[in-house]
mmCIF file of C-alpha atoms and ligand atoms in Angstrom:
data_model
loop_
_atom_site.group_PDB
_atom_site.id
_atom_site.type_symbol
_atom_site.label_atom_id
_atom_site.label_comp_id
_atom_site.label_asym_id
_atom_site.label_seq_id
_atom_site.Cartn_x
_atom_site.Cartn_y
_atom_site.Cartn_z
ATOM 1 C CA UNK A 1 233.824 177.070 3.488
ATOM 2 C CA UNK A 2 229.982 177.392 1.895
ATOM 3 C CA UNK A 3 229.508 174.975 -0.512
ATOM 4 C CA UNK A 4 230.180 175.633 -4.516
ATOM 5 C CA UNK A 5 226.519 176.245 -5.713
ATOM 6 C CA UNK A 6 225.961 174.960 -9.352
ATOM 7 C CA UNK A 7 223.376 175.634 -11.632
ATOM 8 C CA UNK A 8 220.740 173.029 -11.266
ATOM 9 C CA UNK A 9 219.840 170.764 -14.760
ATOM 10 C CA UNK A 10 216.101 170.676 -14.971
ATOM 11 C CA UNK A 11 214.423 168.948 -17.953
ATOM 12 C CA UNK A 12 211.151 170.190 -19.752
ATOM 13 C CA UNK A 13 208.893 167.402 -20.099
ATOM 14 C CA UNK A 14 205.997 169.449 -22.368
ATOM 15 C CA UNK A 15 203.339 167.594 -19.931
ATOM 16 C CA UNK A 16 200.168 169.463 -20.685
ATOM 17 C CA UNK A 17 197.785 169.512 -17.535
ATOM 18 C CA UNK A 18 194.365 168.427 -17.675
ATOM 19 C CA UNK A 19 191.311 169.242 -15.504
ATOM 20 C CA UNK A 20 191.906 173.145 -15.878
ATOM 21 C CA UNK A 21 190.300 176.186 -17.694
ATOM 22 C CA UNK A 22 192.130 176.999 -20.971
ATOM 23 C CA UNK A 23 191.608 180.111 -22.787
ATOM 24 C CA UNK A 24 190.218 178.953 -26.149
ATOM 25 C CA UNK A 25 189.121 182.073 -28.570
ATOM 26 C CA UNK A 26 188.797 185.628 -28.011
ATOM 27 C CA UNK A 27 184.860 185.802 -27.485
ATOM 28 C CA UNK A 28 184.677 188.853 -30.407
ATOM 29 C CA UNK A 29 185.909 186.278 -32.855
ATOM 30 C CA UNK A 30 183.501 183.682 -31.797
ATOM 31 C CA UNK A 31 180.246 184.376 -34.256
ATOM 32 C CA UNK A 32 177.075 183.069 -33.636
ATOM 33 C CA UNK A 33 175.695 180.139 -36.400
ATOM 34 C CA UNK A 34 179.263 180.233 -37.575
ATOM 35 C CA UNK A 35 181.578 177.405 -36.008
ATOM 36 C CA UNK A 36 185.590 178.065 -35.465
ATOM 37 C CA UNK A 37 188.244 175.655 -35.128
ATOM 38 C CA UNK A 38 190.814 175.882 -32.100
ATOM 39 C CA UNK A 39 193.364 173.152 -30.557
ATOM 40 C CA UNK A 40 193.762 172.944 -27.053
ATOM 41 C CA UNK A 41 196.524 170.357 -25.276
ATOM 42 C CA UNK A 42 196.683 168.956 -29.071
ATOM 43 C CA UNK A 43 192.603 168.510 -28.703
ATOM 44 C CA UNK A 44 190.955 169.519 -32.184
ATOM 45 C CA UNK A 45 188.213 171.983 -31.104
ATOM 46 C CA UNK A 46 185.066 173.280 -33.035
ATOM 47 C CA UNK A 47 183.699 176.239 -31.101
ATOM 48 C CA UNK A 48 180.391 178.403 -31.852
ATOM 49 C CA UNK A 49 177.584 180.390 -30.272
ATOM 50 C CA UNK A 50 174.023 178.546 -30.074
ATOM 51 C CA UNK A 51 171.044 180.669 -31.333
ATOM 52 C CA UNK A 52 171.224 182.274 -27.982
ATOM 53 C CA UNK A 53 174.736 183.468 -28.180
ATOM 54 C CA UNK A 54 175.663 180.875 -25.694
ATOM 55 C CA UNK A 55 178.823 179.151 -26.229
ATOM 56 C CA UNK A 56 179.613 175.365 -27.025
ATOM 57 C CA UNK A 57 183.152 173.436 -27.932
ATOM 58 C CA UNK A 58 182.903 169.794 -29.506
ATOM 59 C CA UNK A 59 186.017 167.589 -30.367
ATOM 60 C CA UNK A 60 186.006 168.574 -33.777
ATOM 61 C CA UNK A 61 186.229 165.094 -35.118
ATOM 62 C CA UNK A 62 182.783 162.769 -35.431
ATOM 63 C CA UNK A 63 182.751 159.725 -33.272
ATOM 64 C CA UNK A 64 181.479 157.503 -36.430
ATOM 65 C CA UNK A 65 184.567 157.931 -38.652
ATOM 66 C CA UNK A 66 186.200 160.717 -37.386
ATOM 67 C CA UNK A 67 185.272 163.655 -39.805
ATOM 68 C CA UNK A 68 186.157 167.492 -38.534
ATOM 69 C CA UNK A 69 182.569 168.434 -37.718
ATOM 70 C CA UNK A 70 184.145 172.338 -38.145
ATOM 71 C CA UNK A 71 182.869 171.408 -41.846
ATOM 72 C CA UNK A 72 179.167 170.416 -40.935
ATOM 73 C CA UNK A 73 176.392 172.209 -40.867
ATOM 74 C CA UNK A 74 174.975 173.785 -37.608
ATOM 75 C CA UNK A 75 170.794 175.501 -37.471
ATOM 76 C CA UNK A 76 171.879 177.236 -33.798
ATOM 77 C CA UNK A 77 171.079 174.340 -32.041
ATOM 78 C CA UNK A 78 172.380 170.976 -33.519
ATOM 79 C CA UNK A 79 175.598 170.134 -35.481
ATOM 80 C CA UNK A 80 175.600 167.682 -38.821
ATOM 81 C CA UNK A 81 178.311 165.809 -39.907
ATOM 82 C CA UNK A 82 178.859 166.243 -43.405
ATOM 83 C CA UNK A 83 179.590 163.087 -44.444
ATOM 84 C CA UNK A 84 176.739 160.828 -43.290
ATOM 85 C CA UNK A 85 174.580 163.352 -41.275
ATOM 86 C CA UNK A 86 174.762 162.657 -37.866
ATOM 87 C CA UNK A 87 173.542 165.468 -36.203
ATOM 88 C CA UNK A 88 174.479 166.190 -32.480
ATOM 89 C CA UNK A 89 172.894 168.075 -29.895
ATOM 90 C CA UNK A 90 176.646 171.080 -29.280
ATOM 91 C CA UNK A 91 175.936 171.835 -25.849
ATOM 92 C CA UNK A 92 176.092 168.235 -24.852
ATOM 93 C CA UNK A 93 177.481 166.360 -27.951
ATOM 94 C CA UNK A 94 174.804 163.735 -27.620
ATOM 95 C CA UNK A 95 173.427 162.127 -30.861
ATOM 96 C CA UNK A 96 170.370 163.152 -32.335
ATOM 97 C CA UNK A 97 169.992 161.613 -35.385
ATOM 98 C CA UNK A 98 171.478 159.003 -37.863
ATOM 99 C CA UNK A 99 170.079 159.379 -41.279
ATOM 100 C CA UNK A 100 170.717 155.823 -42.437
ATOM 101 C CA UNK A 101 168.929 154.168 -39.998
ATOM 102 C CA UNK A 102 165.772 152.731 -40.931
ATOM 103 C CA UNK A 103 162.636 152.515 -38.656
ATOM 104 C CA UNK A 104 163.009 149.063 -37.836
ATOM 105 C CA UNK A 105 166.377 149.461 -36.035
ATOM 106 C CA UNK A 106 166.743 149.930 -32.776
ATOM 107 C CA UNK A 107 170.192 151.383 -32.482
ATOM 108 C CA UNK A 108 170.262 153.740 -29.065
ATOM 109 C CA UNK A 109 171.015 157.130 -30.808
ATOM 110 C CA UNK A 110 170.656 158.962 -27.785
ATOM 111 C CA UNK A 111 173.301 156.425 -26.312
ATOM 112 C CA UNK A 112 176.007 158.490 -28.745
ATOM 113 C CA UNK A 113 178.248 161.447 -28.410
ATOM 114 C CA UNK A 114 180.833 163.868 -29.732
ATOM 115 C CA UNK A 115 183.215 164.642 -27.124
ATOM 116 C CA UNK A 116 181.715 168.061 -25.618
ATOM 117 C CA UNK A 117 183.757 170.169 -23.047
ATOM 118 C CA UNK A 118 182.124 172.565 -20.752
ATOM 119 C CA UNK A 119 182.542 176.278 -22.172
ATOM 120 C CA UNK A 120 182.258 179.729 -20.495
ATOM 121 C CA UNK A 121 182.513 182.932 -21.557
ATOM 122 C CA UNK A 122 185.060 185.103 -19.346
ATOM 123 C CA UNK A 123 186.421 188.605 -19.621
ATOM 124 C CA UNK A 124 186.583 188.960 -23.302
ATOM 125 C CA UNK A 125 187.499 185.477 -23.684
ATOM 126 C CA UNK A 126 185.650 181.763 -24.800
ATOM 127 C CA UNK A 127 187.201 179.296 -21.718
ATOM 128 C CA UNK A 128 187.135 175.670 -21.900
ATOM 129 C CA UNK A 129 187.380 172.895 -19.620
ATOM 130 C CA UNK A 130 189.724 170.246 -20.847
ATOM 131 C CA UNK A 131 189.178 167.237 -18.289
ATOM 132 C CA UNK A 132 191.562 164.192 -17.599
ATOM 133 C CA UNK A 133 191.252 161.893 -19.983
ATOM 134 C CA UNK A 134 188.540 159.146 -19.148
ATOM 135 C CA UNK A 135 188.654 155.576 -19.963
ATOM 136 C CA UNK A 136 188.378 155.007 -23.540
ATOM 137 C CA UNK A 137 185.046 154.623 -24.738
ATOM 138 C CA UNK A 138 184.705 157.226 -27.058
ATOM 139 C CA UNK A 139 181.497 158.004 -28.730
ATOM 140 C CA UNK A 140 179.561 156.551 -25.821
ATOM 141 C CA UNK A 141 181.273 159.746 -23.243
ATOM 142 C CA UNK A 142 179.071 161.882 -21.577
ATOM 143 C CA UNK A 143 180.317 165.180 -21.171
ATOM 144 C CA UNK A 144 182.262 165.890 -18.408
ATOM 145 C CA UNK A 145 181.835 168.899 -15.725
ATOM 146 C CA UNK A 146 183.792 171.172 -14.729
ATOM 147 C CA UNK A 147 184.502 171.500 -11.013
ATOM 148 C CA UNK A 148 184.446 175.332 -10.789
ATOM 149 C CA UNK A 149 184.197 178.340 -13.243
ATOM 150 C CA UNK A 150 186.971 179.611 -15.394
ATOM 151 C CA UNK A 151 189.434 181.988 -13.891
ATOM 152 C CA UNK A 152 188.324 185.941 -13.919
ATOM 153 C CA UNK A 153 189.620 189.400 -13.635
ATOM 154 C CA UNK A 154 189.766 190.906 -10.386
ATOM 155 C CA UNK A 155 188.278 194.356 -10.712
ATOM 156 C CA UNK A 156 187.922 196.938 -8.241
ATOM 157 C CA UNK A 157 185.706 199.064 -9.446
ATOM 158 C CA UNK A 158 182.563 198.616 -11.700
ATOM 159 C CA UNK A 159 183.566 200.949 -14.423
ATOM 160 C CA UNK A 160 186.346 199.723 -16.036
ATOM 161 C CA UNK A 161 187.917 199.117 -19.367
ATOM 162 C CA UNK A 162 189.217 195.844 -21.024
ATOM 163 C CA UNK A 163 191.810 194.577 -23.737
ATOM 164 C CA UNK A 164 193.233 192.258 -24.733
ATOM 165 C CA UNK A 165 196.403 190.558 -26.873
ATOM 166 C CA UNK A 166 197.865 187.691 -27.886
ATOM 167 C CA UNK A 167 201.039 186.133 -29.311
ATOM 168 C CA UNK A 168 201.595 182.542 -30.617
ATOM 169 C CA UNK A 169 205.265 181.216 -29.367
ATOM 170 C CA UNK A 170 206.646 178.835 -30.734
ATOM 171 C CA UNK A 171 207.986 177.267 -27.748
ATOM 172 C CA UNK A 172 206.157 174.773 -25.492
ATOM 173 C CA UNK A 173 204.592 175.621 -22.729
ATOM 174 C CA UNK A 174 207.539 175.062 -20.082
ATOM 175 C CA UNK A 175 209.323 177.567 -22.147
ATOM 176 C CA UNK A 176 206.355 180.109 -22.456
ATOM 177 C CA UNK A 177 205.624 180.002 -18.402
ATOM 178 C CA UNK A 178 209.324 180.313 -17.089
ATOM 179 C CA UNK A 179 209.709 182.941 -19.735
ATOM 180 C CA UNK A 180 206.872 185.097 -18.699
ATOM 181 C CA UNK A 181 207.826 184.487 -15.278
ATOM 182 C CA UNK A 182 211.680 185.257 -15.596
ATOM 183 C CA UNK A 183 212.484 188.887 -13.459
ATOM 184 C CA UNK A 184 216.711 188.531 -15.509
ATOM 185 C CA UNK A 185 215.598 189.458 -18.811
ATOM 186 C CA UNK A 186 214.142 192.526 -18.714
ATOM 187 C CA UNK A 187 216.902 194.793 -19.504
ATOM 188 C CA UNK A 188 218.060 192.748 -22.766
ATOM 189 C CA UNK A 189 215.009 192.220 -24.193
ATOM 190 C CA UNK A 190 212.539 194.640 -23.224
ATOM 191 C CA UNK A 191 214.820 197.768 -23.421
ATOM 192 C CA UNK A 192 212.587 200.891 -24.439
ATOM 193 C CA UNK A 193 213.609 204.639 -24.209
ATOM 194 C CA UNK A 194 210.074 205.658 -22.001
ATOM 195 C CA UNK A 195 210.709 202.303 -20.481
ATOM 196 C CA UNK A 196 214.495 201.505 -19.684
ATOM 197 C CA UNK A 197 217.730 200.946 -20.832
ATOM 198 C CA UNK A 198 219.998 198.294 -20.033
ATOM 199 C CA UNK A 199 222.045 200.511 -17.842
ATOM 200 C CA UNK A 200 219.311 200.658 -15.664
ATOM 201 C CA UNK A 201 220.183 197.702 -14.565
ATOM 202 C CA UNK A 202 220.066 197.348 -10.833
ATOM 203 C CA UNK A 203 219.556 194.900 -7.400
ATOM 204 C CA UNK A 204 216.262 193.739 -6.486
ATOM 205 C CA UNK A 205 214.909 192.200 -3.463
ATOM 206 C CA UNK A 206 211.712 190.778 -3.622
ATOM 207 C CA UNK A 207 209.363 188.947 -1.067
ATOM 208 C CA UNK A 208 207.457 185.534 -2.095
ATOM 209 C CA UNK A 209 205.084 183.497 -0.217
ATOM 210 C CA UNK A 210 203.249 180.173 -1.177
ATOM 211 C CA UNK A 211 199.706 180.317 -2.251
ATOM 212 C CA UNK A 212 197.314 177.331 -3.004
ATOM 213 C CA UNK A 213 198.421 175.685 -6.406
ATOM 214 C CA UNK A 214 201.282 178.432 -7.118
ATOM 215 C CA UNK A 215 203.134 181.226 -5.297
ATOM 216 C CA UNK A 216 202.581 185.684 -4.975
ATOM 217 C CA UNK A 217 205.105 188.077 -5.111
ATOM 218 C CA UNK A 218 203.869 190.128 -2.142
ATOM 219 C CA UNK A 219 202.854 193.327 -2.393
ATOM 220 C CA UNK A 220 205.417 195.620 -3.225
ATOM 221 C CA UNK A 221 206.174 199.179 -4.884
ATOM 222 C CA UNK A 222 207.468 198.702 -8.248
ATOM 223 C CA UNK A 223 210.635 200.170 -9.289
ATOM 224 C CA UNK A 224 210.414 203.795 -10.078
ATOM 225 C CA UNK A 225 212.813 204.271 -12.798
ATOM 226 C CA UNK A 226 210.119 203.833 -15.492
ATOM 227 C CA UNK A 227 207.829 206.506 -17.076
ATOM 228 C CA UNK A 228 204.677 204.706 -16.488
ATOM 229 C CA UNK A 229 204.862 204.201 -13.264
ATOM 230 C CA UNK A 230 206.163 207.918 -12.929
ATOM 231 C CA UNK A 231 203.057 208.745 -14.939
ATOM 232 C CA UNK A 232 200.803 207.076 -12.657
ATOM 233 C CA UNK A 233 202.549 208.058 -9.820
ATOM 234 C CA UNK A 234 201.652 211.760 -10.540
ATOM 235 C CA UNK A 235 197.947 210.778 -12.301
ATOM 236 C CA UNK A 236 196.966 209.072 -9.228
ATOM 237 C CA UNK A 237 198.168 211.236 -6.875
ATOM 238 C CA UNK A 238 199.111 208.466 -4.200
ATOM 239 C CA UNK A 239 202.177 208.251 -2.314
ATOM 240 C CA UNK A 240 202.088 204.486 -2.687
ATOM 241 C CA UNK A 241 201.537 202.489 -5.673
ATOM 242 C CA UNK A 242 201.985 198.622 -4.858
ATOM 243 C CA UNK A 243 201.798 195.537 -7.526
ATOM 244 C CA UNK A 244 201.277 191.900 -6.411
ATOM 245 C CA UNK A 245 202.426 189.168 -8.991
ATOM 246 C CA UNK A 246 200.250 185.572 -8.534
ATOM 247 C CA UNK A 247 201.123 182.432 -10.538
ATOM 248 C CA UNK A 248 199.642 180.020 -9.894
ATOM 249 C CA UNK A 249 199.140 176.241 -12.085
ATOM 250 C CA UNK A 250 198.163 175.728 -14.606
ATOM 251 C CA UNK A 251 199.490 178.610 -16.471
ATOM 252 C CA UNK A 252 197.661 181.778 -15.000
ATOM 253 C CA UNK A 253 199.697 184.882 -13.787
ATOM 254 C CA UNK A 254 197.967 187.908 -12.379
ATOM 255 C CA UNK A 255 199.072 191.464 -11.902
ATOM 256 C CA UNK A 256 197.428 193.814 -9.763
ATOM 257 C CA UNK A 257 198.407 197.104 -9.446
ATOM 258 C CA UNK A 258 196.658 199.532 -6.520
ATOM 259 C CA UNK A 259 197.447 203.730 -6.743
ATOM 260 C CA UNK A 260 194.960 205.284 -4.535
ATOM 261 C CA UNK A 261 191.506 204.568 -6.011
ATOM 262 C CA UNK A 262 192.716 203.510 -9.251
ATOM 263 C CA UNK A 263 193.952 200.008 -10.230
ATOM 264 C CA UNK A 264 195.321 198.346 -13.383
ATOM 265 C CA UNK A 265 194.786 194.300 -13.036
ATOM 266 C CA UNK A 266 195.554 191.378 -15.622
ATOM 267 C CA UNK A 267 195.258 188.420 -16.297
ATOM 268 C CA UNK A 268 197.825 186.519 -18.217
ATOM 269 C CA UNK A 269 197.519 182.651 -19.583
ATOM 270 C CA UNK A 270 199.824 180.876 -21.280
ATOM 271 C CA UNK A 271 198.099 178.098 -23.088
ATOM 272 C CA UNK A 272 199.590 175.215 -24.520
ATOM 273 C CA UNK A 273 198.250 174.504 -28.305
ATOM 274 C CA UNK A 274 200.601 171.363 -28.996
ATOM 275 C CA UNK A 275 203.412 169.916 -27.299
ATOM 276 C CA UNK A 276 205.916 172.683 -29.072
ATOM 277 C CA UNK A 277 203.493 175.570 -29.418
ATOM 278 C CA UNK A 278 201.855 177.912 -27.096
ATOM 279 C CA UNK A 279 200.048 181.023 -26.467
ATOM 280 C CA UNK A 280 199.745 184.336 -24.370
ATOM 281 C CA UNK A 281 196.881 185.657 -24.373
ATOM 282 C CA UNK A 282 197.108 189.227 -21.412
ATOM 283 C CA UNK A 283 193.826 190.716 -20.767
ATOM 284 C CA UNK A 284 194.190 193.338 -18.327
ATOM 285 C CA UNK A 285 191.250 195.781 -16.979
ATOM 286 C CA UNK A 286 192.101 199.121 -15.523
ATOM 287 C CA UNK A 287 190.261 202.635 -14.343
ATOM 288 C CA UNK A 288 192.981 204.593 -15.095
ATOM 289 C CA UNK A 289 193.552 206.853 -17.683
ATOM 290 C CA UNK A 290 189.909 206.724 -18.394
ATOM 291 C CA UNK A 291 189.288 210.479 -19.137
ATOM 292 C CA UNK A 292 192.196 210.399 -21.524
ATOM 293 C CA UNK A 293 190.914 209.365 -24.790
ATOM 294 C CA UNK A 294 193.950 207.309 -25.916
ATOM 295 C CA UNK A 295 194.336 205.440 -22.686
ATOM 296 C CA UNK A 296 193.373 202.241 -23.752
ATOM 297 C CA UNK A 297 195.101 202.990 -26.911
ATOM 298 C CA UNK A 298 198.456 203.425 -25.249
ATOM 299 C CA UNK A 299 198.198 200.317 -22.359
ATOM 300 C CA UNK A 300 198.130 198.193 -25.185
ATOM 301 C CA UNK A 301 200.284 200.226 -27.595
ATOM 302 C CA UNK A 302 203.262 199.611 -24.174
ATOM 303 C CA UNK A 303 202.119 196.036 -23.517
ATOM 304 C CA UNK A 304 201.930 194.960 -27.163
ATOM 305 C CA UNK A 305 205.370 196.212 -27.893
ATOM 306 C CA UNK A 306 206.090 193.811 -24.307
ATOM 307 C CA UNK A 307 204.774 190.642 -25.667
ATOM 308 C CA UNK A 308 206.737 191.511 -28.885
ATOM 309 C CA UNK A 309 209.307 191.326 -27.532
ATOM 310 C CA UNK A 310 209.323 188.007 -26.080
ATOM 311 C CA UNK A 311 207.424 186.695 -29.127
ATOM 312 C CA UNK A 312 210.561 187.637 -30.747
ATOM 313 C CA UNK A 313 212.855 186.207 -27.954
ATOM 314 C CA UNK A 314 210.916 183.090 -28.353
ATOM 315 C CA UNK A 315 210.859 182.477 -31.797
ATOM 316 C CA UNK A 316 215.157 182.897 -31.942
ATOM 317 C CA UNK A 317 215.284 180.694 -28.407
ATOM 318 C CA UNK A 318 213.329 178.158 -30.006
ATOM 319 C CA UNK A 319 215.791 177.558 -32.721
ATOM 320 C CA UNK A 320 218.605 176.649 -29.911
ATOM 321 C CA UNK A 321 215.910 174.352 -28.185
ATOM 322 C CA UNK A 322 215.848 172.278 -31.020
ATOM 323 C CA UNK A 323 219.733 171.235 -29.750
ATOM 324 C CA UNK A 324 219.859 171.097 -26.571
ATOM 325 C CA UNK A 325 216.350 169.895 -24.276
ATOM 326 C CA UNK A 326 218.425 170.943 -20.669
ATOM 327 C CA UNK A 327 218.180 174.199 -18.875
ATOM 328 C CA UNK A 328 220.695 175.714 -16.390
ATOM 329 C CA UNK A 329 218.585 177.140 -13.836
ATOM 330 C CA UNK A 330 220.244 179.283 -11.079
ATOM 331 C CA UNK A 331 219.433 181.105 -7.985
ATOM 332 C CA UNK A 332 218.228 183.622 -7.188
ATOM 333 C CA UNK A 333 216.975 185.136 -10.627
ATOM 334 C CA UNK A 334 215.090 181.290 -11.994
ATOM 335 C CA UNK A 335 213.840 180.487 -8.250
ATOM 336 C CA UNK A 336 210.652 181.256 -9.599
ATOM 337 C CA UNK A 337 210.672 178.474 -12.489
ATOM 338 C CA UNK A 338 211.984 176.268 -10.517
ATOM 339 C CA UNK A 339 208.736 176.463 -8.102
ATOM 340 C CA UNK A 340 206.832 176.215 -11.466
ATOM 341 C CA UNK A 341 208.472 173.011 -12.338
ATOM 342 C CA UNK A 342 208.366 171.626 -8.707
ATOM 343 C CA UNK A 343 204.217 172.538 -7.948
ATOM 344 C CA UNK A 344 203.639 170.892 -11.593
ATOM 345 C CA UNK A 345 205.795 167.887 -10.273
ATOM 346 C CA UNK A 346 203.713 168.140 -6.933
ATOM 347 C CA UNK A 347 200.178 168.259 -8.651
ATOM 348 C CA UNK A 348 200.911 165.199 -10.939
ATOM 349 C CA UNK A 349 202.417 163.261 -7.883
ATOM 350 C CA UNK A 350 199.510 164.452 -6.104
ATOM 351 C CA UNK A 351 196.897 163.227 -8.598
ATOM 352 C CA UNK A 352 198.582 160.220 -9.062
ATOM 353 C CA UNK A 353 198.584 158.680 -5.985
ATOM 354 C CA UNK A 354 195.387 160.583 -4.814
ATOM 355 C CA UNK A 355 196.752 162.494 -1.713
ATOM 356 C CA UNK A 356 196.563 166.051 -1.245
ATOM 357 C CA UNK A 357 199.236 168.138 -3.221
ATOM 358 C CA UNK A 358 202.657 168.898 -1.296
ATOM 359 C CA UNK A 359 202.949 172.861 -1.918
ATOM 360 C CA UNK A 360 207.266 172.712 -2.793
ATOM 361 C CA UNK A 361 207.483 176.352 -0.363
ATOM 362 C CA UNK A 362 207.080 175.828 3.012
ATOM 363 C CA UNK A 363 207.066 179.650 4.001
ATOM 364 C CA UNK A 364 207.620 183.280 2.761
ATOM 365 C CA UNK A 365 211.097 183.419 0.946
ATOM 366 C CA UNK A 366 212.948 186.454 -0.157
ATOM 367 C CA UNK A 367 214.868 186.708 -3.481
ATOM 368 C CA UNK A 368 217.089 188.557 -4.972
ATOM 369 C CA UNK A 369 218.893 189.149 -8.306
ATOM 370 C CA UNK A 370 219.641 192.220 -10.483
ATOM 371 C CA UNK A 371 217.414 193.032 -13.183
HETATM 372 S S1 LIG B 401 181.773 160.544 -40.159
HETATM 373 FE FE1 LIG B 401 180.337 161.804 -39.273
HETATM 374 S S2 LIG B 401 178.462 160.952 -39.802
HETATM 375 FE FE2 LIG B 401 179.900 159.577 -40.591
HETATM 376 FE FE1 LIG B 402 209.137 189.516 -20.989
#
């Protein structure tokens, strides 16, 4: 007789992960001489563009007595506290100059430092590096570096166009992964006439396969039911459209889609603000529809209306979380969240005793569910 299978339990911790990229600002919001205030992993961020238009992000709080430096003054190159005019150097934090000393004292400014994190701009976005936290010593902490660049857009061609959106949820970021990641939802929540109904309902096979850090849903030709793909279907010309789905940790999911010598790609974070609030940001790049003059218009007219809708979902789910912190995850339709919570299980295990990180898949797997 095959075993009874029960839902499995599976708690959300709302462990943030350190020593990745996070998506910080979108870059046109980031103004140069002006500073901006962001909060990463419950960090307190000031961000701004040097004279140069290069970007910087300080722990927006001054390591004398703690003041938001968001409220300083900056000349393009150096930040100053405004409450006893410390001024630091913002692409390293390191101290520059403390007013109240006088010329006999030999205090070590240079010896000082605002927490500084390592800052890139990527694909229409301002990236930082939040590092594991060091041993405390703060105000004497060098920067840290990061051990690679931020994540980036795969694109296939050189002309191309880019968007992007965002949504705040106000879930944490367990909650804002396995929903972006869940295949079951789809016909409750994101039911549009040009895009389906619920009725459309059907069964889905799907292959997966383990990748470093996360896991791809191979290659595969999306269902055809929908007027977009239809659309492109006929734009393209191409008897074969194929998508493959990445995630992989911290939070990154990317979509590629391949019709012919067009392509649609994204790139989707979700970034965790505080331990009960996160963020999508989607920037996708694409070739097609580039001779139509609302083509960018409509990609993000469909995908905003997407992320509406599970902003929406989010905000009423959150109000249930409140109750009850366990999840029923069952097969085949949560496999993927389960993976999510088993590689972040994996990479903390991994980092904690130093060994190399025990990927939870141990070969291609094939799910299915109806959706
Ligand atoms: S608190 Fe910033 S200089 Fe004193
Ligand atoms: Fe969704």
């Amino acid at each position: 007789m095959p075993e009874l299978e029960l839902p499995e339990r599976q708690a959300t911790d709302t462990q943030m992960l350190t020593g990745f990229w996070y998506r910080a600002l979108p870059a046109d919001r980031v103004h140069r001489n002006r500073l901006h205030k962001a909060t990463l992993l419950e960090i307190p961020l000031v961000i701004g563009r040097d004279r140069l238009g290069q970007p910087f992000a300080l722990r927006d709080a001054c390591p004398h007595r703690g003041m938001p430096l968001n409220t300083g003054q900056f000349d393009g190159e150096n930040l100053e506290c405004p409450y006893h005019g410390w001024q630091f150097d913002v692409h390293n934090g390191q101290c520059q100059l403390i007013p109240s000393l006088t010329s006999d004292q030999t205090l070590k400014v240079d010896r000082i430092y605002a927490g500084s994190y390592p800052c890139e701009e990527q694909d229409t976005f301002i990236w930082v590096y939040i590092p594991d936290p060091g041993p405390q010593g703060a105000g004497f902490t060098k920067p840290s570096e990061a051990p690679d660049g931020a994540p980036r857009i795969e694109k296939f061609s050189a002309k191309c166009k880019l968007a992007y959106l965002q949504a705040e949820m106000p879930v944490s970021i367990d909650h804002g992964i396995i929903g972006l990641m869940d295949p079951a939802h789809g016909p409750f929540v994101h039911q549009a006439w040009w895009w389906r109904s619920r009725h459309s309902i059907h069964e889905k096979k799907k292959n997966f396969e383990p990748i470093p850090n996360g896991f791809r849903m191979s290659a595969h030709t999306p269902s055809s039911n929908s007027a977009p793909y239809k659309l492109l279907r006929l734009c393209a010309d191409a008897d074969a459209i194929t998508t493959t789905i990445d995630f992989v940790l911290p939070n990154v999911r990317t979509e590629t889609i391949r019709a012919g010598k067009y392509w649609f790609s994204s790139l989707t974070t979700v970034t965790p603000i505080t331990r009960s609030h996160c963020r999508i940001d989607v920037v996708a790049a694409w070739n097609l529809f580039r001779w139509l003059p609302f083509g960018p218009e409509l990609l993000k007219f469909v995908f905003a209306k997407f992320v509406e809708q599970d902003r929406r979902t989010m905000e009423m789910q959150a109000e249930g979380l409140k109750h009850n912190p366990h999840l029923l995850l069952i097969d085949d339709a949560d496999r993927p969240a389960k993976w999510y919570f088993q590689l972040k299980a994996a990479h903390l295990e991994a980092k904690r005793t130093g060994a190399e990180m025990k990927h939870p898949m141990s070969g291609p797997v094939t799910l299915k569910w109806r959706s």
